[in-house]
CSV table of C-alpha atoms and ligand atoms in Angstrom, one decimal:
chain,number,residue,atom,x,y,z
M,1,MET,CA,-15.6,-38.9,33.5
M,2,ASP,CA,-14.9,-42.6,32.9
M,3,ILE,CA,-11.4,-44.1,32.9
M,4,GLN,CA,-11.2,-44.6,29.1
M,5,LYS,CA,-11.8,-40.9,28.5
M,6,VAL,CA,-9.1,-40.0,31.1
M,7,HIS,CA,-6.6,-42.3,29.4
M,8,PHE,CA,-7.5,-40.8,26.0
M,9,SER,CA,-7.1,-37.3,27.3
M,10,MET,CA,-3.7,-38.1,28.8
M,11,LEU,CA,-2.6,-39.8,25.5
M,12,TYR,CA,-3.7,-36.8,23.5
M,13,THR,CA,-1.8,-34.5,25.8
M,14,VAL,CA,1.4,-36.6,25.4
M,15,TYR,CA,0.8,-36.6,21.6
M,16,LEU,CA,0.5,-32.8,21.6
M,17,ILE,CA,3.6,-32.3,23.8
M,18,CYS,CA,5.6,-34.6,21.6
M,19,PHE,CA,4.7,-32.8,18.4
M,20,MET,CA,4.7,-29.2,19.8
M,21,THR,CA,8.3,-28.8,18.8
M,22,TRP,CA,7.0,-28.6,15.2
M,23,LEU,CA,4.9,-25.6,16.0
M,24,PRO,CA,6.0,-22.1,15.1
M,25,ASN,CA,7.0,-19.8,18.0
M,26,SER,CA,3.8,-17.7,17.9
M,27,LEU,CA,1.7,-20.9,18.2
M,28,LEU,CA,3.9,-22.4,20.8
M,29,VAL,CA,3.4,-19.4,23.1
M,30,TYR,CA,-0.3,-19.6,22.6
M,31,PHE,CA,-0.3,-23.3,23.3
M,32,TRP,CA,1.6,-23.1,26.6
M,33,ASN,CA,-0.4,-20.1,27.8
M,34,ASN,CA,-3.7,-21.9,27.3
M,35,LEU,CA,-2.7,-25.5,27.9
M,36,TYR,CA,-3.6,-25.7,31.6
M,37,ASN,CA,-6.9,-23.7,31.6
M,38,ASN,CA,-8.3,-24.8,28.3
M,39,PHE,CA,-7.1,-28.4,28.0
M,40,LEU,CA,-5.7,-30.1,31.1
M,41,CYS,CA,-8.5,-28.8,33.4
M,42,THR,CA,-11.3,-29.6,31.1
M,43,TYR,CA,-13.2,-32.9,30.3
M,44,LEU,CA,-13.1,-34.6,27.0
M,45,ASP,CA,-16.1,-33.2,25.2
M,46,CYS,CA,-16.0,-29.8,26.9
M,47,PRO,CA,-16.9,-26.9,24.5
M,48,GLN,CA,-14.0,-24.9,26.0
M,49,ARG,CA,-11.5,-27.6,25.0
M,50,ARG,CA,-13.1,-28.0,21.5
M,51,ARG,CA,-12.8,-24.2,21.0
M,52,PHE,CA,-9.1,-24.3,22.1
M,53,ILE,CA,-8.3,-27.1,19.6
M,54,ALA,CA,-10.2,-25.4,16.8
M,55,GLU,CA,-8.4,-22.1,17.5
M,56,LEU,CA,-5.1,-24.0,17.5
M,57,ARG,CA,-6.0,-25.6,14.2
M,58,LEU,CA,-7.0,-22.3,12.6
M,59,ARG,CA,-3.9,-20.6,13.7
M,60,GLY,CA,-1.8,-23.5,12.4
M,61,ASN,CA,-3.6,-23.4,9.0
M,62,PHE,CA,-3.0,-19.6,8.8
M,63,GLU,CA,0.7,-20.0,9.5
M,64,TYR,CA,0.9,-22.8,6.8
M,65,ASN,CA,-1.3,-20.9,4.2
M,66,SER,CA,0.8,-17.6,4.7
M,67,LYS,CA,3.8,-19.6,3.4
M,68,ALA,CA,1.8,-21.7,0.8
M,69,LEU,CA,0.6,-18.5,-0.9
M,70,HIS,CA,4.2,-17.8,-2.0
M,71,SER,CA,5.1,-21.4,-3.0
M,72,ASP,CA,3.7,-24.2,-5.1
M,73,ALA,CA,1.9,-25.9,-2.1
M,74,ASP,CA,-1.9,-26.1,-1.9
M,75,LEU,CA,-3.9,-23.9,0.5
M,76,VAL,CA,-5.8,-25.4,3.4
M,77,VAL,CA,-9.2,-23.7,2.9
M,78,ALA,CA,-12.7,-23.9,4.4
M,79,ARG,CA,-14.2,-25.1,1.2
M,80,LYS,CA,-12.1,-26.2,-1.8
M,81,ILE,CA,-13.5,-25.2,-5.2
M,82,ASN,CA,-11.9,-26.6,-8.3
M,83,ASN,CA,-10.3,-24.3,-10.9
M,84,ILE,CA,-10.2,-21.4,-8.4
M,85,PRO,CA,-6.6,-19.9,-8.2
M,86,LYS,CA,-4.9,-19.1,-4.9
M,87,SER,CA,-5.2,-15.3,-5.6
M,88,LYS,CA,-9.1,-15.6,-5.3
M,89,TYR,CA,-8.8,-16.8,-1.6
M,90,THR,CA,-8.4,-14.4,1.3
M,91,VAL,CA,-8.4,-14.7,5.1
M,92,CYS,CA,-11.1,-13.7,7.6
M,93,PRO,CA,-9.6,-11.0,9.8
M,94,LYS,CA,-11.3,-12.4,12.9
M,95,CYS,CA,-11.0,-16.2,12.9
M,96,LYS,CA,-8.2,-16.4,10.2
M,97,ILE,CA,-10.0,-19.0,8.1
M,98,PHE,CA,-9.2,-19.1,4.4
M,99,ILE,CA,-12.2,-18.4,2.2
M,100,THR,CA,-13.1,-17.1,-1.3
M,101,LYS,CA,-13.3,-13.4,-1.6
M,102,PRO,CA,-17.1,-13.3,-2.6
M,103,ALA,CA,-17.9,-15.5,0.4
M,104,LEU,CA,-15.9,-13.4,2.9
M,105,ARG,CA,-18.5,-10.7,3.6
M,106,ARG,CA,-21.3,-13.2,4.3
M,107,HIS,CA,-18.9,-15.3,6.5
M,108,TYR,CA,-17.7,-12.2,8.4
M,109,ARG,CA,-21.3,-11.3,9.3
M,110,ASN,CA,-21.8,-14.7,11.0
M,111,CYS,CA,-18.2,-14.8,12.4
M,112,TYR,CA,-18.5,-11.3,14.0
M,113,GLU,CA,-21.7,-11.7,15.9
M,114,ASN,CA,-22.1,-8.2,17.4
M,115,ILE,CA,-21.6,-6.5,14.1
M,116,GLN,CA,-22.5,-2.8,14.1
M,117,SER,CA,-23.6,-0.9,11.1
M,118,GLY,CA,-20.6,0.0,9.0
M,119,THR,CA,-18.2,-2.2,11.0
M,120,ASN,CA,-17.8,-4.6,8.0
M,121,ARG,CA,-16.2,-1.8,5.9
M,122,GLY,CA,-12.6,-2.5,4.8
M,123,ILE,CA,-12.7,-6.3,5.5
M,124,LEU,CA,-10.7,-7.1,2.4
M,125,SER,CA,-8.0,-4.6,3.3
M,126,ASN,CA,-7.9,-5.8,6.9
M,127,SER,CA,-7.5,-9.4,5.7
M,128,LYS,CA,-4.9,-8.4,3.2
M,129,ALA,CA,-2.9,-6.6,6.0
M,130,LEU,CA,-2.8,-10.0,7.9
M,131,PHE,CA,-0.6,-11.8,5.4
M,132,ASN,CA,0.7,-9.0,3.3
M,133,TYR,CA,4.5,-9.2,3.5
M,134,VAL,CA,6.1,-5.8,3.2
M,135,HIS,CA,9.6,-4.5,4.0
M,136,PRO,CA,10.1,-4.6,7.8
M,137,LEU,CA,10.9,-0.9,7.9
M,138,ALA,CA,7.2,-0.1,7.0
M,139,ASN,CA,5.4,1.6,9.9
M,140,GLU,CA,2.0,0.5,11.1
M,141,ILE,CA,0.0,3.2,9.2
M,142,LEU,CA,1.8,2.4,5.9
M,143,LYS,CA,1.3,-1.3,6.4
M,144,THR,CA,-2.4,-1.4,7.5
M,145,CYS,CA,-3.9,1.7,5.9
M,146,ILE,CA,-1.9,2.4,2.7
M,147,LEU,CA,-0.3,-0.7,1.3
M,148,SER,CA,-3.1,-3.1,2.3
M,149,SER,CA,-5.6,-1.2,0.1
M,150,MET,CA,-3.4,-0.8,-2.9
M,151,ARG,CA,-4.0,-2.9,-6.1
M,152,ASP,CA,-1.9,-6.1,-6.0
M,153,ASP,CA,0.2,-5.9,-9.3
M,154,VAL,CA,3.8,-5.7,-10.5
M,155,ILE,CA,4.1,-2.0,-9.4
M,156,PHE,CA,2.8,-2.8,-5.9
M,157,SER,CA,5.4,-5.7,-5.6
M,158,LEU,CA,8.2,-3.1,-6.5
M,159,ILE,CA,6.9,-0.7,-3.8
M,160,LYS,CA,6.4,-3.0,-0.9
M,161,TYR,CA,9.8,-4.7,-1.0
M,162,ASP,CA,11.8,-1.6,-1.8
M,163,LYS,CA,13.6,-0.1,1.2
M,164,LEU,CA,13.8,3.5,0.0
M,165,LEU,CA,10.2,3.6,-1.3
M,166,VAL,CA,9.0,2.3,2.1
M,167,VAL,CA,11.1,4.9,3.9
M,168,TYR,CA,9.5,7.5,1.6
M,169,GLY,CA,6.0,6.1,2.4
M,170,ASN,CA,6.8,6.2,6.2
M,171,ALA,CA,7.9,9.9,5.8
M,172,MET,CA,4.7,10.8,4.0
M,173,CYS,CA,2.6,9.0,6.6
M,174,MET,CA,4.3,11.1,9.3
M,175,LYS,CA,3.9,14.3,7.3
M,176,TYR,CA,0.3,13.9,6.3
M,177,ARG,CA,-1.4,12.3,9.3
M,178,SER,CA,-5.0,12.9,8.4
M,179,ARG,CA,-7.0,10.0,6.9
M,180,HIS,CA,-8.1,11.9,3.8
M,181,HIS,CA,-4.5,12.2,2.7
M,182,TYR,CA,-4.1,8.4,2.4
M,183,ASP,CA,-5.3,8.4,-1.3
M,184,MET,CA,-2.7,11.1,-2.1
M,185,ILE,CA,0.1,9.0,-0.5
M,186,LYS,CA,-1.0,5.9,-2.4
M,187,ASN,CA,-1.0,7.9,-5.7
M,188,ARG,CA,2.5,9.3,-5.0
M,189,LEU,CA,3.9,5.9,-4.1
M,190,ARG,CA,2.4,4.3,-7.2
M,191,ILE,CA,3.9,7.1,-9.4
M,192,MET,CA,7.3,6.4,-8.0
M,193,GLY,CA,6.8,2.7,-8.4
M,194,ARG,CA,5.9,3.2,-12.1
M,195,PHE,CA,9.0,5.4,-12.4
M,196,LEU,CA,11.2,2.6,-11.0
M,197,GLN,CA,9.5,0.1,-13.4
M,198,VAL,CA,10.2,2.2,-16.5
M,199,ALA,CA,13.7,3.1,-15.3
M,200,LYS,CA,14.5,-0.7,-14.9
M,201,SER,CA,13.3,-1.4,-18.4
M,202,VAL,CA,15.4,1.5,-19.8
M,203,ASN,CA,18.6,0.7,-17.9
M,204,PRO,CA,19.2,-2.9,-16.7
M,205,ALA,CA,21.8,-1.7,-14.2
M,206,ILE,CA,19.0,-0.4,-12.0
M,207,ASP,CA,17.8,-3.0,-9.4
M,208,ASP,CA,16.0,-0.9,-6.8
M,209,PHE,CA,15.1,2.7,-6.1
M,210,ALA,CA,18.4,3.3,-4.3
M,211,SER,CA,20.4,2.4,-7.4
M,212,LEU,CA,18.9,5.5,-9.1
M,213,TYR,CA,21.0,7.7,-6.9
M,214,GLN,CA,24.3,7.1,-8.7
M,215,PRO,CA,25.7,10.0,-10.8
M,216,PRO,CA,26.1,7.9,-14.0
M,217,ILE,CA,22.4,7.0,-13.9
M,218,PHE,CA,21.3,10.7,-14.1
M,219,ASP,CA,20.9,10.6,-17.9
M,220,THR,CA,18.5,7.7,-17.5
M,221,ILE,CA,16.4,9.7,-15.0
M,222,ILE,CA,16.0,12.5,-17.6
M,223,GLU,CA,15.2,10.0,-20.3
M,224,VAL,CA,12.5,8.4,-18.1
M,225,LEU,CA,11.1,11.8,-17.1
M,226,HIS,CA,10.8,12.7,-20.9
M,227,GLN,CA,8.9,9.3,-21.4
M,228,PHE,CA,6.5,10.1,-18.6
M,229,GLY,CA,5.7,13.6,-20.0
M,230,ASN,CA,5.4,12.2,-23.6
M,231,TYR,CA,8.1,14.6,-24.9
M,232,ASP,CA,7.8,15.7,-28.5
M,233,LYS,CA,11.3,16.1,-29.9
M,234,ILE,CA,10.2,18.2,-32.8
M,235,SER,CA,8.0,20.8,-31.0
M,236,GLY,CA,10.1,20.5,-27.7
M,237,TYR,CA,7.0,20.4,-25.5
M,238,TYR,CA,5.6,17.8,-23.1
M,239,GLU,CA,2.1,16.4,-23.8
M,240,LYS,CA,1.7,15.8,-20.0
M,241,PRO,CA,3.8,18.5,-18.4
M,242,THR,CA,2.8,18.1,-14.7
M,243,LEU,CA,4.1,14.5,-14.2
M,244,PRO,CA,7.8,15.1,-14.9
M,245,SER,CA,8.1,18.1,-12.5
M,246,THR,CA,6.1,16.3,-9.8
M,247,ILE,CA,8.5,13.3,-10.1
M,248,GLY,CA,11.5,15.6,-10.1
M,249,THR,CA,10.3,17.2,-6.8
M,250,ALA,CA,9.7,13.7,-5.2
M,251,LEU,CA,13.2,12.5,-6.4
M,252,LYS,CA,14.8,15.4,-4.5
M,253,TYR,CA,12.7,14.7,-1.4
M,254,ILE,CA,13.7,11.0,-1.5
M,255,ALA,CA,17.3,11.9,-2.0
M,256,ASN,CA,17.3,13.9,1.3
M,257,LEU,CA,15.7,10.9,3.0
M,258,TYR,CA,18.4,8.6,1.6
M,259,ILE,CA,21.1,10.9,2.9
M,260,MET,CA,19.5,10.6,6.3
M,261,GLU,CA,19.6,6.8,6.0
M,262,CYS,CA,23.3,6.9,5.0
M,263,ILE,CA,24.1,9.1,8.0
M,264,LYS,CA,22.4,6.6,10.3
M,265,SER,CA,24.3,3.7,8.8
M,266,ARG,CA,27.6,5.7,8.5
M,267,ASP,CA,27.9,4.9,4.8
M,268,GLU,CA,30.1,7.9,3.7
M,269,LYS,CA,30.7,6.6,0.1
M,270,GLN,CA,27.0,6.2,-0.6
M,271,LYS,CA,26.2,9.5,1.1
M,272,LYS,CA,28.6,11.3,-1.2
M,273,ASP,CA,27.0,9.7,-4.3
M,274,VAL,CA,23.5,10.7,-3.2
M,275,GLU,CA,24.7,14.3,-2.4
M,276,ASP,CA,26.2,14.5,-5.9
M,277,VAL,CA,22.9,13.3,-7.5
M,278,LEU,CA,21.0,15.8,-5.4
M,279,VAL,CA,23.1,18.6,-6.9
M,280,LEU,CA,22.5,17.2,-10.4
M,281,LEU,CA,18.7,17.0,-9.7
M,282,LYS,CA,18.6,20.6,-8.4
M,283,THR,CA,20.6,22.1,-11.3
M,284,GLY,CA,20.3,19.5,-14.1
M,285,LEU,CA,16.5,19.3,-14.1
M,286,GLN,CA,16.0,23.1,-14.3
M,287,GLY,CA,16.5,23.4,-18.1
M,288,PRO,CA,15.5,20.1,-19.7
M,289,VAL,CA,12.6,19.2,-17.4
M,290,ASN,CA,11.2,22.1,-15.3
M,291,LYS,CA,11.5,24.8,-18.0
M,292,THR,CA,10.1,22.5,-20.7
M,293,ALA,CA,7.2,21.6,-18.4
M,294,ALA,CA,6.5,25.3,-17.7
M,295,GLU,CA,6.7,26.2,-21.4
M,296,SER,CA,4.5,23.3,-22.3
M,297,LEU,CA,1.9,24.4,-19.8
M,298,LEU,CA,2.0,27.9,-21.2
M,299,HIS,CA,1.8,26.5,-24.8
M,300,GLN,CA,-1.2,24.4,-23.8
M,301,LYS,CA,-2.9,27.4,-22.2
M,302,ARG,CA,-2.4,29.4,-25.4
M,303,GLN,CA,-3.6,26.6,-27.6
M,304,LYS,CA,-6.8,26.2,-25.6
M,305,LYS,CA,-9.8,27.6,-27.4
M,306,GLU,CA,-11.8,30.2,-25.4
M,307,VAL,CA,-15.3,31.1,-26.6
M,308,LEU,CA,-15.6,34.9,-26.5
M,309,PRO,CA,-19.0,36.7,-26.1
M,310,LEU,CA,-20.7,38.3,-29.2
M,311,THR,CA,-20.1,42.0,-29.8
M,312,GLU,CA,-23.9,42.6,-29.7
M,313,ASP,CA,-24.0,41.0,-26.2
M,314,VAL,CA,-21.1,43.1,-25.0
M,315,ARG,CA,-22.9,46.3,-26.2
M,316,LYS,CA,-26.1,45.3,-24.4
M,317,LEU,CA,-24.2,44.6,-21.1
M,318,ASN,CA,-22.4,47.9,-21.4
M,319,ALA,CA,-25.6,49.9,-22.0
M,320,TYR,CA,-27.3,48.1,-19.0
M,321,ILE,CA,-24.4,48.9,-16.7
M,322,THR,CA,-24.2,52.5,-17.8
M,323,SER,CA,-28.0,53.1,-17.4
M,324,ASN,CA,-28.0,51.5,-13.9
M,325,GLN,CA,-24.9,53.6,-12.9
M,326,GLN,CA,-26.7,56.8,-14.0
M,327,LYS,CA,-29.9,55.8,-12.2
M,328,TYR,CA,-28.3,55.0,-8.8
M,329,TYR,CA,-26.0,58.1,-9.1
M,330,GLU,CA,-29.2,60.3,-9.4
M,331,GLU,CA,-30.8,58.6,-6.4
M,332,ILE,CA,-27.7,59.4,-4.2
Z,401,ZN,ZN1,-14.2,-15.6,10.5
C-alpha cells in the first residue's frame, strides 16, 4: 500500500468519525462493531471494505426512506422513474434497497443467491413488515403475519394505530395460533375497523375504538349495527343478519379486554364506564339486534324457494322401496 492511499484512508476515517454523530443509533452500533475489522484493518480497494461501506450506505438510505415515506421528501431509490408515486416503491427484505414493486421479485432472485423453491413467497409482505409502522403494543405475529399482508387503505390505517384494536388483534393471535386462522383474524380486524370508520362518520365525538365504550355512545352503536345489517324500518328485518350479531359478540369480547387494560393501568373511572357499557351490550343488544337478526334469518329461510319433487316421482320411489322391502323380507 503506498503512502497516498494510507493518507486517504486515514482522512476518510477521520471524516467518518467526525460525521458519525449524525448517524441514528442503530447505524452507530453497526458502525462501531464493524469499524476495526472491516475498515481500519483493510486496504483501500479491499472488497471487504467496499462491502462494509455499501452496507452502511444501504442501511442509511433505509433509515432515511422510512421517514421520507411519511413526509414530502423524495425517496433515495435504486432507479428513479419519473411519474411513479412513492406508494409504488417497496424495500428488498434482504439488502434493504428501495425498488419498484414489479422489479422486486426479479431483484430478490439475484439478491438472495441460494434461493430455494418457494422461498420467494411472501416477499411483499416481508418487505412491508420492515417499514410498516404499527402501534408499539402489537406483538410479533400480528405485526409480521397479519398486518403486513393486509390491504393498505383507510381502514388499515385505523386498525394499525388504534391501541384497543391492536390489543384485540394480539388476543386473537394468542387464541388462534395456527397459521390457517390468520385470514379469519384479518377479516375480524377489518370488520371492526369498518365499524369504527362508520361510527366516526355517524358521531364526530368518536376518535378511536376506546371512545366507543362510553355509556352515552351506546345509541350510536345500535345505529351503526343497523346500518351494517341494512335494517328495513318497515318490515323490521335485516337484509344481512349475520354481521350485526357477529360485531355485537366482538364488542363484548373487546370490552373485557379493555377492562383488563384499565385494571393494569389502575384507571378506575374508565373501568367503571366500560363495565357499564358491557352491561348495556349484554342486555341492550338482546332485543333490537340479536332478536331482529334471528327473526331475519328465520324470515329469509321461509322466503327461500325450495323445489319439491313431482308427485309421480314420489309414487315411483315409494313403490320401489316397498317392493325391495318385501323382496328382502322374504329372503330373510
Ligand atoms: Zn436485495
